[in-house]
Coordinates of N, CA and C in Angstrom, one line a residue:
M2 N 0.9 -1.2 0.0 CA 0.0 0.0 0.0 C 0.9 1.2 0.0
S3 N 0.5 2.2 -0.8 CA 1.2 3.5 -0.8 C 0.2 4.6 -0.6
L4 N 0.8 5.8 -0.4 CA -0.1 6.9 -0.2 C 0.5 8.2 -0.9
T5 N -0.3 9.1 -1.1 CA 0.1 10.4 -1.6 C -0.3 11.5 -0.7
G6 N 0.3 12.7 -0.8 CA 0.0 13.7 0.1 C -1.4 14.4 -0.1
T7 N -1.6 15.5 0.6 CA -2.9 16.2 0.5 C -3.1 16.6 -1.0
S8 N -4.3 16.4 -1.5 CA -4.6 16.8 -2.9 C -5.4 18.1 -2.8
M9 N -4.9 19.1 -3.6 CA -5.5 20.4 -3.6 C -6.5 20.4 -4.7
G10 N -7.8 20.8 -4.4 CA -8.8 20.9 -5.4 C -8.9 22.2 -6.1
S11 N -8.0 23.2 -5.8 CA -8.1 24.5 -6.4 C -8.0 24.5 -7.9
G12 N -7.3 23.5 -8.4 CA -7.1 23.5 -9.9 C -8.4 23.0 -10.6
L13 N -9.4 22.6 -9.8 CA -10.7 22.1 -10.4 C -11.7 23.2 -10.4
L14 N -11.4 24.4 -9.8 CA -12.4 25.4 -9.6 C -13.0 25.9 -10.9
D15 N -12.2 26.0 -12.0 CA -12.8 26.5 -13.2 C -13.8 25.5 -13.8
L16 N -13.6 24.2 -13.5 CA -14.5 23.2 -13.9 C -15.8 23.2 -13.2
L17 N -15.8 23.7 -12.0 CA -17.0 23.5 -11.1 C -18.0 24.7 -11.1
F18 N -17.8 25.7 -12.0 CA -18.7 26.8 -12.0 C -19.1 27.1 -13.4
P19 N -20.3 27.6 -13.7 CA -21.3 28.0 -12.7 C -22.1 26.9 -12.1
F20 N -22.6 27.1 -10.9 CA -23.4 26.0 -10.3 C -24.9 26.3 -10.5
F21 N -25.7 25.3 -10.2 CA -27.2 25.4 -10.3 C -27.6 26.4 -9.2
P22 N -28.7 27.2 -9.5 CA -29.2 28.1 -8.4 C -29.6 27.3 -7.2
C23 N -30.0 26.0 -7.3 CA -30.5 25.3 -6.1 C -29.4 25.0 -5.2
C24 N -28.1 25.1 -5.6 CA -27.0 24.9 -4.7 C -27.0 26.0 -3.7
G25 N -27.4 27.2 -4.0 CA -27.4 28.3 -3.1 C -26.1 28.8 -2.7
Q26 N -25.0 28.5 -3.4 CA -23.7 29.0 -3.1 C -23.1 29.5 -4.4
T27 N -22.5 30.7 -4.4 CA -21.9 31.3 -5.6 C -20.4 31.6 -5.4
A28 N -20.0 31.7 -4.1 CA -18.6 32.1 -3.9 C -17.7 30.9 -4.2
R29 N -16.5 31.1 -4.7 CA -15.5 30.1 -5.0 C -14.9 29.7 -3.7
K30 N -14.7 28.4 -3.5 CA -14.0 27.9 -2.3 C -12.9 26.9 -2.8
A31 N -11.7 27.0 -2.1 CA -10.7 26.0 -2.4 C -11.1 24.7 -1.6
V32 N -10.9 23.6 -2.3 CA -11.3 22.3 -1.7 C -10.0 21.5 -1.5
N33 N -9.8 21.2 -0.2 CA -8.5 20.5 0.2 C -8.9 19.1 0.5
F34 N -8.5 18.1 -0.3 CA -8.7 16.7 0.0 C -7.5 16.2 0.8
G35 N -7.8 15.1 1.6 CA -6.8 14.5 2.4 C -6.0 13.5 1.7
R36 N -5.3 12.7 2.4 CA -4.4 11.7 1.9 C -5.1 10.7 1.0
T37 N -4.4 10.2 0.0 CA -4.9 9.2 -0.9 C -4.1 7.9 -0.7
Y38 N -4.7 6.8 -0.4 CA -4.0 5.5 -0.1 C -4.3 4.6 -1.3
V39 N -3.2 4.0 -1.8 CA -3.3 3.1 -3.0 C -2.9 1.7 -2.6
V40 N -3.8 0.7 -3.0 CA -3.5 -0.7 -2.8 C -3.2 -1.2 -4.2
R41 N -1.9 -1.6 -4.4 CA -1.5 -2.1 -5.7 C -2.0 -3.5 -6.0
P42 N -2.3 -3.8 -7.2 CA -2.7 -5.2 -7.6 C -1.6 -6.2 -7.4
K43 N -1.9 -7.3 -6.8 CA -0.9 -8.4 -6.6 C -0.7 -9.2 -7.9
G44 N -1.6 -9.2 -8.8 CA -1.5 -9.9 -10.1 C -1.5 -8.9 -11.2
K45 N -2.0 -9.4 -12.4 CA -2.0 -8.5 -13.5 C -3.1 -7.4 -13.3
H46 N -2.7 -6.2 -13.6 CA -3.6 -5.1 -13.4 C -4.6 -5.0 -14.5
Q47 N -5.9 -5.2 -14.1 CA -7.0 -5.2 -15.1 C -8.0 -4.2 -14.8
A48 N -8.1 -3.7 -13.6 CA -9.1 -2.7 -13.2 C -8.6 -1.8 -12.1
T49 N -9.1 -0.6 -12.1 CA -8.8 0.4 -11.0 C -10.2 0.9 -10.5
V50 N -10.3 0.8 -9.2 CA -11.5 1.3 -8.5 C -11.2 2.3 -7.5
V51 N -11.8 3.5 -7.6 CA -11.7 4.5 -6.5 C -12.8 4.2 -5.5
W52 N -12.4 3.9 -4.2 CA -13.3 3.6 -3.2 C -13.4 4.7 -2.2
L53 N -14.6 5.1 -1.9 CA -14.9 6.3 -1.1 C -15.5 6.0 0.3
H54 N -14.8 6.5 1.3 CA -15.2 6.2 2.7 C -16.5 6.9 3.1
G55 N -17.0 6.5 4.2 CA -18.2 7.2 4.7 C -18.0 8.4 5.5
L56 N -19.0 9.0 6.0 CA -18.9 10.3 6.8 C -18.1 10.0 8.1
G57 N -17.1 10.9 8.2 CA -16.2 10.8 9.4 C -15.1 9.9 9.4
D58 N -15.0 9.2 8.2 CA -13.9 8.1 8.1 C -12.8 8.7 7.3
N59 N -11.9 7.8 6.8 CA -10.8 8.3 5.9 C -10.4 7.1 5.0
G60 N -9.5 7.4 4.1 CA -9.1 6.4 3.1 C -8.3 5.3 3.7
S61 N -7.6 5.6 4.7 CA -6.7 4.6 5.3 C -7.4 3.3 5.8
S62 N -8.5 3.5 6.5 CA -9.2 2.3 7.1 C -9.7 1.4 6.0
W63 N -10.2 2.0 4.9 CA -10.7 1.1 3.8 C -9.6 0.5 3.0
S64 N -8.5 1.2 2.9 CA -7.4 0.6 2.1 C -6.8 -0.7 2.8
Q65 N -6.8 -0.6 4.2 CA -6.4 -1.8 4.9 C -7.3 -3.0 4.7
L66 N -8.6 -2.7 4.7 CA -9.6 -3.8 4.4 C -9.5 -4.3 3.0
L67 N -9.5 -3.4 2.0 CA -9.5 -3.8 0.7 C -8.2 -4.6 0.3
E68 N -7.1 -4.4 1.0 CA -5.9 -5.1 0.8 C -6.0 -6.6 1.1
T69 N -7.0 -6.9 1.9 CA -7.1 -8.3 2.4 C -8.1 -9.1 1.4
L70 N -8.7 -8.4 0.5 CA -9.7 -9.1 -0.4 C -8.9 -10.0 -1.4
P71 N -9.5 -11.1 -1.8 CA -8.8 -12.0 -2.8 C -9.2 -11.5 -4.2
L72 N -8.8 -10.3 -4.5 CA -9.0 -9.7 -5.8 C -7.7 -9.1 -6.3
P73 N -6.8 -10.0 -6.8 CA -5.4 -9.6 -7.1 C -5.3 -8.7 -8.3
N74 N -6.3 -8.6 -9.2 CA -6.2 -7.8 -10.4 C -6.7 -6.4 -10.3
I75 N -7.1 -6.0 -9.1 CA -7.7 -4.7 -8.9 C -6.8 -3.8 -8.2
K76 N -6.6 -2.6 -8.7 CA -5.9 -1.5 -8.0 C -7.0 -0.7 -7.3
W77 N -6.8 -0.5 -6.0 CA -7.7 0.3 -5.2 C -7.1 1.7 -4.9
I78 N -7.9 2.7 -5.2 CA -7.5 4.1 -4.8 C -8.5 4.5 -3.8
C79 N -7.9 4.9 -2.6 CA -8.8 5.2 -1.4 C -8.5 6.6 -1.0
P80 N -9.1 7.6 -1.6 CA -8.9 9.0 -1.2 C -9.5 9.3 0.2
T81 N -9.1 10.4 0.7 CA -9.8 11.0 1.9 C -10.5 12.3 1.6
S82 N -11.7 12.4 2.0 CA -12.5 13.6 1.7 C -11.9 14.8 2.4
P83 N -12.4 16.0 2.0 CA -12.1 17.2 2.8 C -12.7 17.2 4.2
T84 N -12.1 17.9 5.1 CA -12.7 18.1 6.4 C -13.5 19.5 6.3
R85 N -14.8 19.4 6.6 CA -15.6 20.5 6.4 C -16.7 20.6 7.5
P86 N -17.3 21.7 7.7 CA -18.4 21.8 8.6 C -19.6 21.0 8.1
V87 N -20.2 20.1 8.9 CA -21.3 19.3 8.4 C -22.6 19.7 9.1
S88 N -23.6 20.1 8.4 CA -24.8 20.7 9.0 C -25.5 19.7 9.9
I89 N -25.5 18.4 9.6 CA -26.2 17.5 10.4 C -25.6 17.3 11.7
F90 N -24.3 17.7 11.8 CA -23.5 17.7 13.1 C -23.6 19.0 13.8
G91 N -24.4 19.9 13.3 CA -24.5 21.2 13.9 C -23.4 22.1 13.5
G92 N -22.7 21.8 12.4 CA -21.6 22.6 11.9 C -20.3 22.1 12.4
F93 N -20.3 21.0 13.1 CA -19.0 20.5 13.6 C -18.2 19.9 12.4
P94 N -16.9 20.2 12.3 CA -16.1 19.7 11.2 C -15.9 18.2 11.2
S95 N -16.0 17.6 10.0 CA -15.8 16.2 9.9 C -15.4 15.9 8.4
T96 N -14.7 14.8 8.2 CA -14.4 14.4 6.8 C -15.8 14.1 6.2
A97 N -16.0 14.7 5.0 CA -17.3 14.5 4.3 C -17.1 14.8 2.8
W98 N -17.7 14.1 2.0 CA -17.6 14.3 0.5 C -18.5 15.5 0.1
F99 N -19.5 15.8 0.9 CA -20.4 16.9 0.6 C -21.1 17.2 1.9
D100 N -21.7 18.3 2.0 CA -22.5 18.7 3.2 C -23.8 18.0 3.2
V101 N -24.3 17.6 4.3 CA -25.6 17.0 4.4 C -26.3 17.5 5.7
G102 N -27.5 18.0 5.5 CA -28.2 18.6 6.6 C -29.4 17.8 7.1
D103 N -29.8 16.8 6.3 CA -31.0 16.0 6.7 C -31.0 14.7 5.9
L104 N -31.2 13.6 6.6 CA -31.2 12.3 6.0 C -32.7 12.0 5.6
S105 N -33.2 12.7 4.6 CA -34.5 12.4 4.2 C -34.6 12.6 2.7
E106 N -35.7 12.2 2.1 CA -35.9 12.2 0.7 C -35.9 13.7 0.1
N107 N -36.4 14.6 1.0 CA -36.6 15.9 0.5 C -35.4 16.9 1.0
A108 N -34.4 16.3 1.5 CA -33.2 17.1 1.9 C -32.6 17.8 0.7
A109 N -32.1 19.0 1.0 CA -31.4 19.8 0.0 C -30.1 19.1 -0.3
D110 N -29.7 19.2 -1.6 CA -28.4 18.6 -2.1 C -27.3 19.7 -2.2
D111 N -26.1 19.3 -1.7 CA -25.0 20.1 -1.8 C -24.3 19.9 -3.2
L112 N -24.8 20.5 -4.2 CA -24.2 20.2 -5.6 C -22.8 20.7 -5.7
E113 N -22.4 21.7 -5.0 CA -21.0 22.2 -5.1 C -20.1 21.1 -4.5
G114 N -20.5 20.6 -3.3 CA -19.6 19.5 -2.8 C -19.6 18.3 -3.6
L115 N -20.8 17.9 -4.1 CA -20.9 16.7 -5.0 C -20.1 16.8 -6.2
D116 N -20.1 18.0 -6.9 CA -19.4 18.2 -8.1 C -17.9 18.2 -7.8
A117 N -17.5 18.8 -6.7 CA -16.1 18.8 -6.4 C -15.5 17.4 -6.1
S118 N -16.3 16.6 -5.4 CA -15.9 15.2 -5.1 C -15.9 14.4 -6.4
A119 N -16.9 14.6 -7.3 CA -16.9 13.9 -8.5 C -15.7 14.2 -9.4
A120 N -15.3 15.5 -9.4 CA -14.2 16.0 -10.2 C -12.9 15.4 -9.6
H121 N -12.8 15.2 -8.3 CA -11.7 14.6 -7.7 C -11.5 13.1 -8.1
V122 N -12.7 12.4 -8.1 CA -12.6 11.0 -8.5 C -12.2 10.9 -10.0
S123 N -12.7 11.8 -10.8 CA -12.3 11.8 -12.2 C -10.8 12.1 -12.4
N124 N -10.3 13.0 -11.6 CA -8.9 13.4 -11.6 C -8.0 12.2 -11.2
L125 N -8.5 11.4 -10.2 CA -7.7 10.2 -9.7 C -7.6 9.2 -10.8
L126 N -8.7 9.1 -11.6 CA -8.7 8.0 -12.6 C -8.1 8.5 -14.0
S127 N -7.8 9.7 -14.1 CA -7.4 10.3 -15.4 C -6.0 9.8 -15.8
T128 N -5.2 9.3 -14.9 CA -3.8 8.8 -15.3 C -3.7 7.3 -15.4
E129 N -4.9 6.6 -15.3 CA -4.9 5.2 -15.5 C -4.7 4.8 -16.9
P130 N -4.0 3.6 -17.2 CA -3.8 3.2 -18.6 C -5.1 3.0 -19.3
A131 N -5.1 3.2 -20.6 CA -6.3 3.2 -21.5 C -7.0 1.8 -21.5
D132 N -6.2 0.8 -21.3 CA -6.8 -0.6 -21.4 C -7.3 -1.1 -20.1
I133 N -7.3 -0.3 -19.0 CA -7.8 -0.7 -17.7 C -9.2 -0.3 -17.5
K134 N -10.0 -1.2 -17.0 CA -11.4 -0.8 -16.6 C -11.4 0.0 -15.4
L135 N -12.3 1.0 -15.4 CA -12.4 2.0 -14.3 C -13.7 1.9 -13.6
G136 N -13.6 2.0 -12.2 CA -14.8 1.9 -11.4 C -14.8 2.8 -10.2
V137 N -15.9 3.0 -9.6 CA -16.0 3.8 -8.4 C -17.0 3.1 -7.5
G138 N -16.7 3.2 -6.2 CA -17.6 2.6 -5.2 C -17.4 3.2 -3.9
G139 N -18.2 2.9 -2.9 CA -18.1 3.5 -1.6 C -19.1 3.0 -0.6
F140 N -19.0 3.4 0.6 CA -19.9 3.0 1.7 C -20.6 4.3 2.2
S141 N -21.9 4.2 2.4 CA -22.7 5.3 3.1 C -22.6 6.5 2.2
M142 N -22.0 7.6 2.8 CA -21.9 8.8 2.0 C -20.9 8.6 0.8
G143 N -20.0 7.7 1.0 CA -19.1 7.4 -0.1 C -19.9 6.7 -1.3
A144 N -20.9 5.9 -0.9 CA -21.7 5.2 -1.9 C -22.6 6.2 -2.6
A145 N -23.1 7.2 -1.9 CA -23.9 8.3 -2.5 C -23.0 9.0 -3.5
T146 N -21.8 9.3 -3.1 CA -20.9 10.1 -4.0 C -20.6 9.2 -5.2
A147 N -20.4 7.9 -5.0 CA -20.1 7.0 -6.2 C -21.2 7.0 -7.1
L148 N -22.5 6.9 -6.6 CA -23.6 6.9 -7.5 C -23.8 8.2 -8.2
Y149 N -23.4 9.3 -7.6 CA -23.5 10.6 -8.2 C -22.5 10.6 -9.4
C150 N -21.3 10.1 -9.1 CA -20.2 10.0 -10.2 C -20.7 9.2 -11.4
A151 N -21.3 8.1 -11.1 CA -21.8 7.2 -12.1 C -22.9 7.9 -12.9
S152 N -23.8 8.6 -12.2 CA -24.9 9.3 -12.9 C -24.3 10.4 -13.8
C153 N -23.3 11.1 -13.3 CA -22.6 12.1 -14.2 C -22.0 11.5 -15.4
C154 N -21.4 10.3 -15.2 CA -20.8 9.6 -16.3 C -21.8 9.2 -17.4
A155 N -22.9 8.6 -16.9 CA -24.0 8.2 -17.8 C -24.6 9.4 -18.6
L156 N -24.7 10.5 -17.9 CA -25.3 11.7 -18.5 C -24.2 12.5 -19.3
G157 N -22.9 12.2 -19.0 CA -21.9 12.9 -19.7 C -21.6 14.3 -19.2
K158 N -22.1 14.7 -18.0 CA -21.9 16.0 -17.5 C -22.1 16.0 -15.9
Y159 N -21.4 17.0 -15.3 CA -21.6 17.3 -13.9 C -23.0 17.9 -13.7
G160 N -23.3 18.1 -12.4 CA -24.5 18.7 -12.1 C -24.6 20.2 -12.5
N161 N -23.4 20.8 -12.7 CA -23.4 22.2 -13.2 C -23.4 22.3 -14.7
G162 N -23.5 21.2 -15.4 CA -23.6 21.2 -16.8 C -22.3 21.0 -17.6
N163 N -21.1 21.1 -16.9 CA -19.8 20.9 -17.6 C -19.6 19.4 -17.9
P164 N -18.9 19.1 -18.9 CA -18.6 17.7 -19.3 C -17.9 16.9 -18.2
Y165 N -18.4 15.7 -18.1 CA -17.7 14.7 -17.1 C -16.8 13.8 -17.9
P166 N -15.5 13.9 -17.7 CA -14.6 13.2 -18.6 C -14.3 11.7 -18.3
A167 N -14.5 11.3 -17.0 CA -14.2 9.9 -16.7 C -15.1 8.9 -17.3
K168 N -14.5 7.8 -17.8 CA -15.2 6.7 -18.4 C -15.4 5.5 -17.4
I169 N -16.4 5.6 -16.6 CA -16.6 4.6 -15.5 C -17.3 3.4 -16.1
S170 N -16.8 2.2 -15.8 CA -17.5 1.0 -16.3 C -18.2 0.2 -15.2
T171 N -17.9 0.6 -13.9 CA -18.6 -0.2 -12.8 C -18.8 0.8 -11.7
V172 N -19.9 0.6 -11.0 CA -20.2 1.4 -9.8 C -20.8 0.4 -8.7
V173 N -20.3 0.6 -7.5 CA -20.7 -0.2 -6.4 C -21.1 0.7 -5.2
G174 N -22.3 0.5 -4.7 CA -22.7 1.3 -3.5 C -23.2 0.4 -2.4
L175 N -22.6 0.6 -1.2 CA -23.0 -0.2 0.0 C -23.7 0.8 1.0
S176 N -24.9 0.5 1.3 CA -25.7 1.2 2.3 C -25.7 2.7 2.0
G177 N -26.0 3.1 0.8 CA -26.0 4.5 0.4 C -27.3 4.9 -0.1
W178 N -27.3 6.1 -0.8 CA -28.5 6.7 -1.4 C -28.1 7.4 -2.6
L179 N -29.1 7.8 -3.4 CA -28.9 8.6 -4.7 C -29.1 10.0 -4.4
P180 N -28.0 10.8 -4.4 CA -28.1 12.3 -4.3 C -28.9 12.9 -5.5
C181 N -29.5 14.0 -5.3 CA -30.2 14.7 -6.4 C -31.3 13.9 -7.0
S182 N -31.9 13.0 -6.2 CA -32.9 12.1 -6.7 C -34.2 12.9 -7.1
K183 N -34.3 14.1 -6.6 CA -35.5 14.9 -6.9 C -35.4 15.5 -8.3
F184 N -34.2 15.4 -8.9 CA -34.0 15.9 -10.3 C -34.2 14.7 -11.3
G185 N -35.0 14.9 -12.2 CA -35.3 13.8 -13.1 C -34.1 13.3 -13.9
Y186 N -33.2 14.2 -14.2 CA -32.1 13.8 -15.1 C -31.1 12.9 -14.3
F187 N -31.1 12.9 -13.0 CA -30.2 12.0 -12.3 C -30.9 10.6 -12.1
H188 N -32.3 10.6 -12.1 CA -33.0 9.3 -12.2 C -32.7 8.7 -13.5
Y189 N -32.7 9.5 -14.6 CA -32.4 9.1 -15.9 C -31.0 8.5 -16.0
G190 N -30.1 9.1 -15.4 CA -28.7 8.7 -15.4 C -28.5 7.3 -14.7
L191 N -29.2 7.2 -13.5 CA -29.1 5.9 -12.8 C -29.8 4.8 -13.6
S192 N -31.0 5.1 -14.2 CA -31.7 4.1 -14.9 C -31.0 3.6 -16.1
Y193 N -30.1 4.4 -16.7 CA -29.5 4.0 -17.9 C -28.0 3.6 -17.7
L194 N -27.6 3.3 -16.5 CA -26.2 2.9 -16.3 C -25.9 1.7 -17.1
N195 N -26.8 0.7 -17.1 CA -26.5 -0.6 -17.9 C -26.5 -0.3 -19.4
W196 N -27.4 0.6 -19.8 CA -27.5 1.0 -21.2 C -26.1 1.6 -21.7
R197 N -25.5 2.3 -20.8 CA -24.2 2.9 -21.1 C -23.0 1.9 -20.9
G198 N -23.4 0.6 -20.5 CA -22.3 -0.4 -20.2 C -21.8 -0.4 -18.8
L199 N -22.5 0.3 -17.9 CA -22.0 0.3 -16.5 C -22.6 -0.8 -15.7
G200 N -21.8 -1.5 -15.0 CA -22.4 -2.5 -14.1 C -22.7 -1.8 -12.8
A201 N -23.9 -2.1 -12.2 CA -24.3 -1.4 -11.0 C -24.6 -2.4 -9.9
G202 N -23.9 -2.3 -8.8 CA -24.1 -3.1 -7.7 C -24.5 -2.2 -6.5
I203 N -25.8 -2.3 -6.1 CA -26.3 -1.3 -5.2 C -27.1 -2.1 -4.1
T204 N -26.8 -1.8 -2.8 CA -27.6 -2.3 -1.7 C -28.4 -1.2 -1.2
S205 N -29.7 -1.4 -1.0 CA -30.6 -0.4 -0.6 C -31.4 -0.7 0.6
S206 N -30.9 -1.4 1.5 CA -31.7 -1.8 2.7 C -32.1 -0.6 3.6
I207 N -31.3 0.5 3.5 CA -31.7 1.6 4.4 C -32.6 2.6 3.7
L208 N -33.0 2.3 2.4 CA -33.9 3.2 1.8 C -35.3 2.9 2.1
Q209 N -36.2 3.9 2.2 CA -37.6 3.6 2.4 C -38.1 2.9 1.2
Q210 N -39.1 2.0 1.4 CA -39.5 1.2 0.3 C -40.1 2.0 -0.8
D211 N -40.9 3.0 -0.5 CA -41.5 3.8 -1.6 C -40.5 4.6 -2.3
F212 N -39.5 5.1 -1.6 CA -38.4 5.9 -2.3 C -37.6 5.0 -3.2
E213 N -37.3 3.7 -2.7 CA -36.6 2.8 -3.5 C -37.3 2.5 -4.8
K214 N -38.6 2.4 -4.8 CA -39.4 2.1 -6.0 C -39.3 3.3 -7.0
Q215 N -39.3 4.5 -6.4 CA -39.2 5.7 -7.3 C -37.8 5.7 -8.0
V216 N -36.7 5.4 -7.2 CA -35.4 5.4 -7.8 C -35.3 4.4 -8.9
R217 N -35.8 3.2 -8.7 CA -35.7 2.1 -9.7 C -36.6 2.4 -10.9
R218 N -37.7 3.1 -10.7 CA -38.6 3.4 -11.9 C -38.1 4.7 -12.6
G219 N -37.2 5.4 -12.0 CA -36.7 6.7 -12.6 C -37.8 7.8 -12.5
K220 N -38.5 7.8 -11.4 CA -39.6 8.8 -11.2 C -39.1 9.9 -10.3

């Protein structure tokens, strides 16, 4: 396992504006990501997966777990999210891929944070060899971010409308949810992942049954 230093997101700022009015934020902010941990494949390198941790966690803990899996052909990239004030914690700072104020279907979405994290994932995958399959996955908030990245890939654009460059072929979400589900285009993106050749592995045990049906039907 190897690691890299703090990743600065300031170079992504031009990509991330202008934002949707529903984001409610117009000022530019530098986004400082934490350490990135890399688990090298023990066999022939055939796939690279960016794995995103949950709220309050970091890339180190997941890299240690992923290193034990009998998957010798996968390179795992485990970044650490920025440390930011989290509304659901009363503004207390925590590692988080985006801000979240309410765990409900009607909660407001932090498009600025989601787009910044999706851009970071794309940047991490940008240097992988052309013949390697690319994937993204995660747990909890990391799963939500992974699904957002996959939706951006399927639609070909970020939430702010700018082109999404990463060619993701697989998405895995464990105990997560679909951000921006109130917007029809993200339902469309998730519904057509397989049409675009993306494999989708999603566990949805924490979703309310009626909300889960809406996601699957793309409503």
